[in-house]
Amino acid sequence: MKKLLILLFSIVLVGCIQKNESTNKITPEFITDDNTPLKLATVSPKEEQFKVEWNLDTMDRGKHEYETSENSDLVIEPNYSSLQRGDVIYFNMPESELTKNPQLPRSYLGRVVGLSGETIEIQNGQVCIDNKVLDTFYGKALIRGMDEKAYFQNVDASNIENEQTTRDYFNINMEPVLVEKNTVYVLVDQWWRGIDSKDFGLLPQKEILGKVIGYSK
């Protein structure tokens, strides 16, 4: 069983690994994020900040994260100084998506995953950046915070409408995309429940309305 798990992990990483020229071995490299908290803070809004409601489950990792019907309003900082990987932003939904679906919110939430100059791809449900595995809580395809193994262990089979479609989602692929200057690549935390850069491509930074900094006290 242990050998099987190692083999499966190796298959997942096949698109994110490079050969080490000094040892001539193929080993995975990782990008981590020690700065982005799992839990959103509670803050007192300042005068220049504003509050928004968000009642979609696009960012749900199992505890209704970012849903203001289960928490308080979200506080947005419009005067942010820089963007970091892991930041959750509030942005204008691209007109291309609003044309396809006029019912979409005109302003949306998403997490910054790719920064200017980086190449982003998805291999078997795993985000890779510059051929390195994005080893974070937001770096792979999840359903309510569960990966493929956890999902099928914890969810009653009778509640799964189409098992193959669900497995396909957990193993989604996306061709490499170079993040251009003054743009970011954004993903929602629950990929199958929202609209993000997998759908509309790179997001111009000028369309960002602000960063989510916490729940309102």
PDB file of C-alpha atoms in Angstrom:
ATOM      1  CA  MET A   1       0.000   0.000   0.000  1.00  0.00           C
ATOM      2  CA  LYS A   2       2.830   2.402   0.868  1.00  0.00           C
ATOM      3  CA  LYS A   3       4.480   1.788  -2.517  1.00  0.00           C
ATOM      4  CA  LEU A   4       1.134   2.412  -4.243  1.00  0.00           C
ATOM      5  CA  LEU A   5       0.689   5.761  -2.486  1.00  0.00           C
ATOM      6  CA  ILE A   6       4.207   6.826  -3.455  1.00  0.00           C
ATOM      7  CA  LEU A   7       3.496   5.841  -7.059  1.00  0.00           C
ATOM      8  CA  LEU A   8       0.241   7.802  -7.134  1.00  0.00           C
ATOM      9  CA  PHE A   9       1.955  10.877  -5.676  1.00  0.00           C
ATOM     10  CA  SER A  10       4.676  10.582  -8.296  1.00  0.00           C
ATOM     11  CA  ILE A  11       2.054  10.480 -11.057  1.00  0.00           C
ATOM     12  CA  VAL A  12       0.403  13.632  -9.706  1.00  0.00           C
ATOM     13  CA  LEU A  13       3.734  15.457  -9.667  1.00  0.00           C
ATOM     14  CA  VAL A  14       4.892  14.369 -13.102  1.00  0.00           C
ATOM     15  CA  GLY A  15       4.147  17.759 -14.649  1.00  0.00           C
ATOM     16  CA  CYS A  16       5.760  19.719 -11.803  1.00  0.00           C
ATOM     17  CA  ILE A  17       9.185  18.105 -11.517  1.00  0.00           C
ATOM     18  CA  GLN A  18      12.565  18.907 -12.947  1.00  0.00           C
ATOM     19  CA  LYS A  19      15.780  16.959 -13.293  1.00  0.00           C
ATOM     20  CA  ASN A  20      18.507  17.880 -10.826  1.00  0.00           C
ATOM     21  CA  GLU A  21      21.506  18.334 -13.118  1.00  0.00           C
ATOM     22  CA  SER A  22      24.048  17.645 -10.355  1.00  0.00           C
ATOM     23  CA  THR A  23      22.564  14.279  -9.360  1.00  0.00           C
ATOM     24  CA  ASN A  24      20.784  13.447 -12.635  1.00  0.00           C
ATOM     25  CA  LYS A  25      17.716  12.543 -10.560  1.00  0.00           C
ATOM     26  CA  ILE A  26      14.165  13.733 -11.057  1.00  0.00           C
ATOM     27  CA  THR A  27      12.860  15.196  -7.804  1.00  0.00           C
ATOM     28  CA  PRO A  28       9.897  17.463  -7.061  1.00  0.00           C
ATOM     29  CA  GLU A  29      10.443  21.023  -5.908  1.00  0.00           C
ATOM     30  CA  PHE A  30       7.899  22.875  -3.816  1.00  0.00           C
ATOM     31  CA  ILE A  31       6.591  26.377  -3.255  1.00  0.00           C
ATOM     32  CA  THR A  32       5.079  26.903   0.183  1.00  0.00           C
ATOM     33  CA  ASP A  33       3.176  29.743   1.820  1.00  0.00           C
ATOM     34  CA  ASP A  34       3.843  30.325   5.509  1.00  0.00           C
ATOM     35  CA  ASN A  35       2.221  33.761   5.553  1.00  0.00           C
ATOM     36  CA  THR A  36      -1.395  33.172   4.527  1.00  0.00           C
ATOM     37  CA  PRO A  37      -3.517  32.213   7.561  1.00  0.00           C
ATOM     38  CA  LEU A  38      -6.044  29.401   7.390  1.00  0.00           C
ATOM     39  CA  LYS A  39      -8.499  31.434   9.451  1.00  0.00           C
ATOM     40  CA  LEU A  40      -9.635  34.935   8.570  1.00  0.00           C
ATOM     41  CA  ALA A  41      -9.127  37.509  11.333  1.00  0.00           C
ATOM     42  CA  THR A  42     -11.822  39.694  12.885  1.00  0.00           C
ATOM     43  CA  VAL A  43     -11.094  43.411  12.502  1.00  0.00           C
ATOM     44  CA  SER A  44     -12.613  46.813  13.168  1.00  0.00           C
ATOM     45  CA  PRO A  45     -13.110  48.585   9.811  1.00  0.00           C
ATOM     46  CA  LYS A  46     -11.229  51.837   9.340  1.00  0.00           C
ATOM     47  CA  GLU A  47     -12.722  54.878   7.639  1.00  0.00           C
ATOM     48  CA  GLU A  48     -11.218  54.198   4.202  1.00  0.00           C
ATOM     49  CA  GLN A  49     -12.169  50.514   4.242  1.00  0.00           C
ATOM     50  CA  PHE A  50     -15.562  49.133   3.252  1.00  0.00           C
ATOM     51  CA  LYS A  51     -17.681  46.092   4.048  1.00  0.00           C
ATOM     52  CA  VAL A  52     -19.315  43.613   1.686  1.00  0.00           C
ATOM     53  CA  GLU A  53     -21.627  40.641   1.963  1.00  0.00           C
ATOM     54  CA  TRP A  54     -20.689  37.351   0.309  1.00  0.00           C
ATOM     55  CA  ASN A  55     -23.143  34.466   0.353  1.00  0.00           C
ATOM     56  CA  LEU A  56     -21.700  32.096  -2.253  1.00  0.00           C
ATOM     57  CA  ASP A  57     -19.751  28.965  -1.279  1.00  0.00           C
ATOM     58  CA  THR A  58     -16.907  29.549  -3.731  1.00  0.00           C
ATOM     59  CA  MET A  59     -14.357  29.911  -0.901  1.00  0.00           C
ATOM     60  CA  ASP A  60     -15.810  27.198   1.354  1.00  0.00           C
ATOM     61  CA  ARG A  61     -13.165  24.807   2.717  1.00  0.00           C
ATOM     62  CA  GLY A  62     -15.578  23.009   5.006  1.00  0.00           C
ATOM     63  CA  LYS A  63     -16.442  25.696   7.562  1.00  0.00           C
ATOM     64  CA  HIS A  64     -18.304  28.227   5.390  1.00  0.00           C
ATOM     65  CA  GLU A  65     -15.221  30.415   5.094  1.00  0.00           C
ATOM     66  CA  TYR A  66     -15.917  33.923   3.738  1.00  0.00           C
ATOM     67  CA  GLU A  67     -19.699  33.354   3.759  1.00  0.00           C
ATOM     68  CA  THR A  68     -21.205  36.350   5.517  1.00  0.00           C
ATOM     69  CA  SER A  69     -24.476  34.533   6.182  1.00  0.00           C
ATOM     70  CA  GLU A  70     -22.456  32.328   8.565  1.00  0.00           C
ATOM     71  CA  ASN A  71     -20.030  35.044   9.702  1.00  0.00           C
ATOM     72  CA  SER A  72     -20.016  38.844   9.738  1.00  0.00           C
ATOM     73  CA  ASP A  73     -19.427  41.111   6.742  1.00  0.00           C
ATOM     74  CA  LEU A  74     -16.069  41.040   4.984  1.00  0.00           C
ATOM     75  CA  VAL A  75     -13.797  44.060   5.383  1.00  0.00           C
ATOM     76  CA  ILE A  76     -12.060  45.226   2.202  1.00  0.00           C
ATOM     77  CA  GLU A  77      -8.892  47.331   2.115  1.00  0.00           C
ATOM     78  CA  PRO A  78      -8.876  49.336  -1.141  1.00  0.00           C
ATOM     79  CA  ASN A  79      -5.521  51.019  -0.496  1.00  0.00           C
ATOM     80  CA  TYR A  80      -3.290  47.963  -0.373  1.00  0.00           C
ATOM     81  CA  SER A  81       0.410  48.449  -1.083  1.00  0.00           C
ATOM     82  CA  SER A  82       1.195  45.151  -2.789  1.00  0.00           C
ATOM     83  CA  LEU A  83      -0.212  41.745  -3.650  1.00  0.00           C
ATOM     84  CA  GLN A  84       1.109  38.483  -2.247  1.00  0.00           C
ATOM     85  CA  ARG A  85       0.326  34.912  -3.142  1.00  0.00           C
ATOM     86  CA  GLY A  86      -2.565  33.762  -0.978  1.00  0.00           C
ATOM     87  CA  ASP A  87      -4.253  37.172  -0.722  1.00  0.00           C
ATOM     88  CA  VAL A  88      -8.023  37.054  -1.182  1.00  0.00           C
ATOM     89  CA  ILE A  89      -9.156  39.931  -3.361  1.00  0.00           C
ATOM     90  CA  TYR A  90     -12.438  41.609  -4.282  1.00  0.00           C
ATOM     91  CA  PHE A  91     -12.527  42.378  -7.992  1.00  0.00           C
ATOM     92  CA  ASN A  92     -14.678  43.362 -10.941  1.00  0.00           C
ATOM     93  CA  MET A  93     -15.967  40.301 -12.755  1.00  0.00           C
ATOM     94  CA  PRO A  94     -14.732  40.432 -16.381  1.00  0.00           C
ATOM     95  CA  GLU A  95     -17.396  41.492 -18.862  1.00  0.00           C
ATOM     96  CA  SER A  96     -16.803  38.304 -20.861  1.00  0.00           C
ATOM     97  CA  GLU A  97     -18.212  36.249 -17.983  1.00  0.00           C
ATOM     98  CA  LEU A  98     -21.095  38.631 -17.321  1.00  0.00           C
ATOM     99  CA  THR A  99     -22.074  38.339 -20.978  1.00  0.00           C
ATOM    100  CA  LYS A 100     -22.167  34.546 -20.660  1.00  0.00           C
ATOM    101  CA  ASN A 101     -24.111  34.699 -17.403  1.00  0.00           C
ATOM    102  CA  PRO A 102     -25.770  38.032 -16.496  1.00  0.00           C
ATOM    103  CA  GLN A 103     -26.781  36.550 -13.121  1.00  0.00           C
ATOM    104  CA  LEU A 104     -23.188  36.505 -11.877  1.00  0.00           C
ATOM    105  CA  PRO A 105     -22.235  39.074  -9.226  1.00  0.00           C
ATOM    106  CA  ARG A 106     -20.520  42.064 -10.798  1.00  0.00           C
ATOM    107  CA  SER A 107     -17.941  41.994  -8.003  1.00  0.00           C
ATOM    108  CA  TYR A 108     -16.341  38.722  -6.968  1.00  0.00           C
ATOM    109  CA  LEU A 109     -13.904  37.062  -4.570  1.00  0.00           C
ATOM    110  CA  GLY A 110     -10.825  35.071  -5.530  1.00  0.00           C
ATOM    111  CA  ARG A 111      -7.406  34.143  -4.193  1.00  0.00           C
ATOM    112  CA  VAL A 112      -4.175  35.325  -5.802  1.00  0.00           C
ATOM    113  CA  VAL A 113      -2.239  32.226  -6.869  1.00  0.00           C
ATOM    114  CA  GLY A 114      -0.010  33.416  -9.713  1.00  0.00           C
ATOM    115  CA  LEU A 115       2.054  36.602  -9.817  1.00  0.00           C
ATOM    116  CA  SER A 116       3.611  38.556 -12.669  1.00  0.00           C
ATOM    117  CA  GLY A 117       6.333  36.627 -14.486  1.00  0.00           C
ATOM    118  CA  GLU A 118       5.307  33.207 -13.179  1.00  0.00           C
ATOM    119  CA  THR A 119       4.049  30.300 -15.256  1.00  0.00           C
ATOM    120  CA  ILE A 120       0.977  28.584 -13.810  1.00  0.00           C
ATOM    121  CA  GLU A 121      -0.341  25.170 -14.763  1.00  0.00           C
ATOM    122  CA  ILE A 122      -2.575  22.514 -13.250  1.00  0.00           C
ATOM    123  CA  GLN A 123      -1.562  18.854 -13.437  1.00  0.00           C
ATOM    124  CA  ASN A 124      -3.998  16.234 -12.159  1.00  0.00           C
ATOM    125  CA  GLY A 125      -5.658  18.760  -9.870  1.00  0.00           C
ATOM    126  CA  GLN A 126      -2.390  20.150  -8.500  1.00  0.00           C
ATOM    127  CA  VAL A 127      -1.307  23.745  -9.088  1.00  0.00           C
ATOM    128  CA  CYS A 128       2.285  24.100 -10.284  1.00  0.00           C
ATOM    129  CA  ILE A 129       4.229  27.349 -10.493  1.00  0.00           C
ATOM    130  CA  ASP A 130       7.364  27.468 -12.619  1.00  0.00           C
ATOM    131  CA  ASN A 131       7.434  23.644 -12.559  1.00  0.00           C
ATOM    132  CA  LYS A 132       7.230  23.574  -8.755  1.00  0.00           C
ATOM    133  CA  VAL A 133       4.399  22.105  -6.699  1.00  0.00           C
ATOM    134  CA  LEU A 134       2.315  24.726  -4.877  1.00  0.00           C
ATOM    135  CA  ASP A 135       2.205  22.975  -1.502  1.00  0.00           C
ATOM    136  CA  THR A 136      -0.473  25.010   0.285  1.00  0.00           C
ATOM    137  CA  PHE A 137      -4.048  24.592   1.508  1.00  0.00           C
ATOM    138  CA  TYR A 138      -5.256  26.330  -1.664  1.00  0.00           C
ATOM    139  CA  GLY A 139      -2.960  24.587  -4.148  1.00  0.00           C
ATOM    140  CA  LYS A 140      -5.126  21.704  -5.322  1.00  0.00           C
ATOM    141  CA  ALA A 141      -8.649  20.773  -6.374  1.00  0.00           C
ATOM    142  CA  LEU A 142     -10.825  20.387  -3.281  1.00  0.00           C
ATOM    143  CA  ILE A 143     -14.473  20.014  -2.356  1.00  0.00           C
ATOM    144  CA  ARG A 144     -15.289  21.685   0.967  1.00  0.00           C
ATOM    145  CA  GLY A 145     -11.636  21.374   1.922  1.00  0.00           C
ATOM    146  CA  MET A 146     -11.347  17.668   1.047  1.00  0.00           C
ATOM    147  CA  ASP A 147      -9.065  16.161  -1.571  1.00  0.00           C
ATOM    148  CA  GLU A 148     -10.123  13.184  -3.687  1.00  0.00           C
ATOM    149  CA  LYS A 149      -9.186  10.523  -1.139  1.00  0.00           C
ATOM    150  CA  ALA A 150     -10.817  12.295   1.811  1.00  0.00           C
ATOM    151  CA  TYR A 151     -13.928  13.143  -0.174  1.00  0.00           C
ATOM    152  CA  PHE A 152     -14.697   9.574  -1.224  1.00  0.00           C
ATOM    153  CA  GLN A 153     -13.923   8.310   2.269  1.00  0.00           C
ATOM    154  CA  ASN A 154     -16.230  10.785   3.999  1.00  0.00           C
ATOM    155  CA  VAL A 155     -19.137  11.334   1.613  1.00  0.00           C
ATOM    156  CA  ASP A 156     -21.932   8.788   1.319  1.00  0.00           C
ATOM    157  CA  ALA A 157     -21.783   7.262  -2.163  1.00  0.00           C
ATOM    158  CA  SER A 158     -25.541   7.721  -2.524  1.00  0.00           C
ATOM    159  CA  ASN A 159     -25.014  11.499  -2.347  1.00  0.00           C
ATOM    160  CA  ILE A 160     -22.536  11.538  -5.233  1.00  0.00           C
ATOM    161  CA  GLU A 161     -24.454  12.141  -8.467  1.00  0.00           C
ATOM    162  CA  ASN A 162     -21.698  11.198 -10.902  1.00  0.00           C
ATOM    163  CA  GLU A 163     -18.565   9.609  -9.468  1.00  0.00           C
ATOM    164  CA  GLN A 164     -16.532   9.809 -12.672  1.00  0.00           C
ATOM    165  CA  THR A 165     -17.307  13.492 -13.180  1.00  0.00           C
ATOM    166  CA  THR A 166     -16.239  14.155  -9.599  1.00  0.00           C
ATOM    167  CA  ARG A 167     -12.999  12.216 -10.053  1.00  0.00           C
ATOM    168  CA  ASP A 168     -12.345  14.100 -13.282  1.00  0.00           C
ATOM    169  CA  TYR A 169     -12.705  17.349 -11.345  1.00  0.00           C
ATOM    170  CA  PHE A 170     -10.144  16.256  -8.759  1.00  0.00           C
ATOM    171  CA  ASN A 171      -7.730  15.464 -11.613  1.00  0.00           C
ATOM    172  CA  ILE A 172      -8.339  18.510 -13.794  1.00  0.00           C
ATOM    173  CA  ASN A 173      -5.530  19.705 -16.071  1.00  0.00           C
ATOM    174  CA  MET A 174      -4.727  23.149 -17.441  1.00  0.00           C
ATOM    175  CA  GLU A 175      -2.050  24.124 -19.938  1.00  0.00           C
ATOM    176  CA  PRO A 176       0.733  26.465 -18.734  1.00  0.00           C
ATOM    177  CA  VAL A 177      -0.153  30.170 -18.588  1.00  0.00           C
ATOM    178  CA  LEU A 178       2.426  32.948 -18.281  1.00  0.00           C
ATOM    179  CA  VAL A 179       1.226  35.658 -15.894  1.00  0.00           C
ATOM    180  CA  GLU A 180       1.766  38.961 -17.681  1.00  0.00           C
ATOM    181  CA  LYS A 181       2.882  42.240 -16.148  1.00  0.00           C
ATOM    182  CA  ASN A 182       0.202  44.041 -14.092  1.00  0.00           C
ATOM    183  CA  THR A 183      -2.008  40.934 -13.955  1.00  0.00           C
ATOM    184  CA  VAL A 184      -2.590  38.103 -11.496  1.00  0.00           C
ATOM    185  CA  TYR A 185      -3.900  34.561 -11.757  1.00  0.00           C
ATOM    186  CA  VAL A 186      -6.761  34.012  -9.321  1.00  0.00           C
ATOM    187  CA  LEU A 187      -8.575  30.896  -8.150  1.00  0.00           C
ATOM    188  CA  VAL A 188     -11.523  30.394  -5.848  1.00  0.00           C
ATOM    189  CA  ASP A 189     -10.858  27.869  -3.073  1.00  0.00           C
ATOM    190  CA  GLN A 190     -13.593  25.539  -4.286  1.00  0.00           C
ATOM    191  CA  TRP A 191     -12.855  25.436  -7.996  1.00  0.00           C
ATOM    192  CA  TRP A 192     -16.032  23.744  -9.177  1.00  0.00           C
ATOM    193  CA  ARG A 193     -18.286  26.271  -7.444  1.00  0.00           C
ATOM    194  CA  GLY A 194     -16.967  29.543  -8.822  1.00  0.00           C
ATOM    195  CA  ILE A 195     -15.596  31.571 -11.702  1.00  0.00           C
ATOM    196  CA  ASP A 196     -11.891  32.373 -11.799  1.00  0.00           C
ATOM    197  CA  SER A 197      -8.829  32.535 -14.044  1.00  0.00           C
ATOM    198  CA  LYS A 198      -9.492  29.018 -15.297  1.00  0.00           C
ATOM    199  CA  ASP A 199     -12.511  30.604 -16.994  1.00  0.00           C
ATOM    200  CA  PHE A 200     -11.589  34.203 -17.847  1.00  0.00           C
ATOM    201  CA  GLY A 201      -7.790  34.064 -17.870  1.00  0.00           C
ATOM    202  CA  LEU A 202      -5.508  36.620 -16.263  1.00  0.00           C
ATOM    203  CA  LEU A 203      -7.041  39.377 -14.145  1.00  0.00           C
ATOM    204  CA  PRO A 204      -5.713  42.917 -14.720  1.00  0.00           C
ATOM    205  CA  GLN A 205      -4.684  44.465 -11.414  1.00  0.00           C
ATOM    206  CA  LYS A 206      -6.660  47.603 -12.298  1.00  0.00           C
ATOM    207  CA  GLU A 207      -9.838  45.519 -11.858  1.00  0.00           C
ATOM    208  CA  ILE A 208      -9.026  44.732  -8.216  1.00  0.00           C
ATOM    209  CA  LEU A 209     -11.217  46.709  -5.814  1.00  0.00           C
ATOM    210  CA  GLY A 210      -9.310  45.699  -2.696  1.00  0.00           C
ATOM    211  CA  LYS A 211      -7.987  42.969  -0.419  1.00  0.00           C
ATOM    212  CA  VAL A 212     -10.094  41.055   2.081  1.00  0.00           C
ATOM    213  CA  ILE A 213      -8.461  41.672   5.465  1.00  0.00           C
ATOM    214  CA  GLY A 214     -10.982  40.050   7.803  1.00  0.00           C
ATOM    215  CA  TYR A 215     -14.501  39.724   9.156  1.00  0.00           C
ATOM    216  CA  SER A 216     -16.016  42.882  10.595  1.00  0.00           C
ATOM    217  CA  LYS A 217     -16.289  43.136  14.383  1.00  0.00           C
TER     218      LYS A 217
END
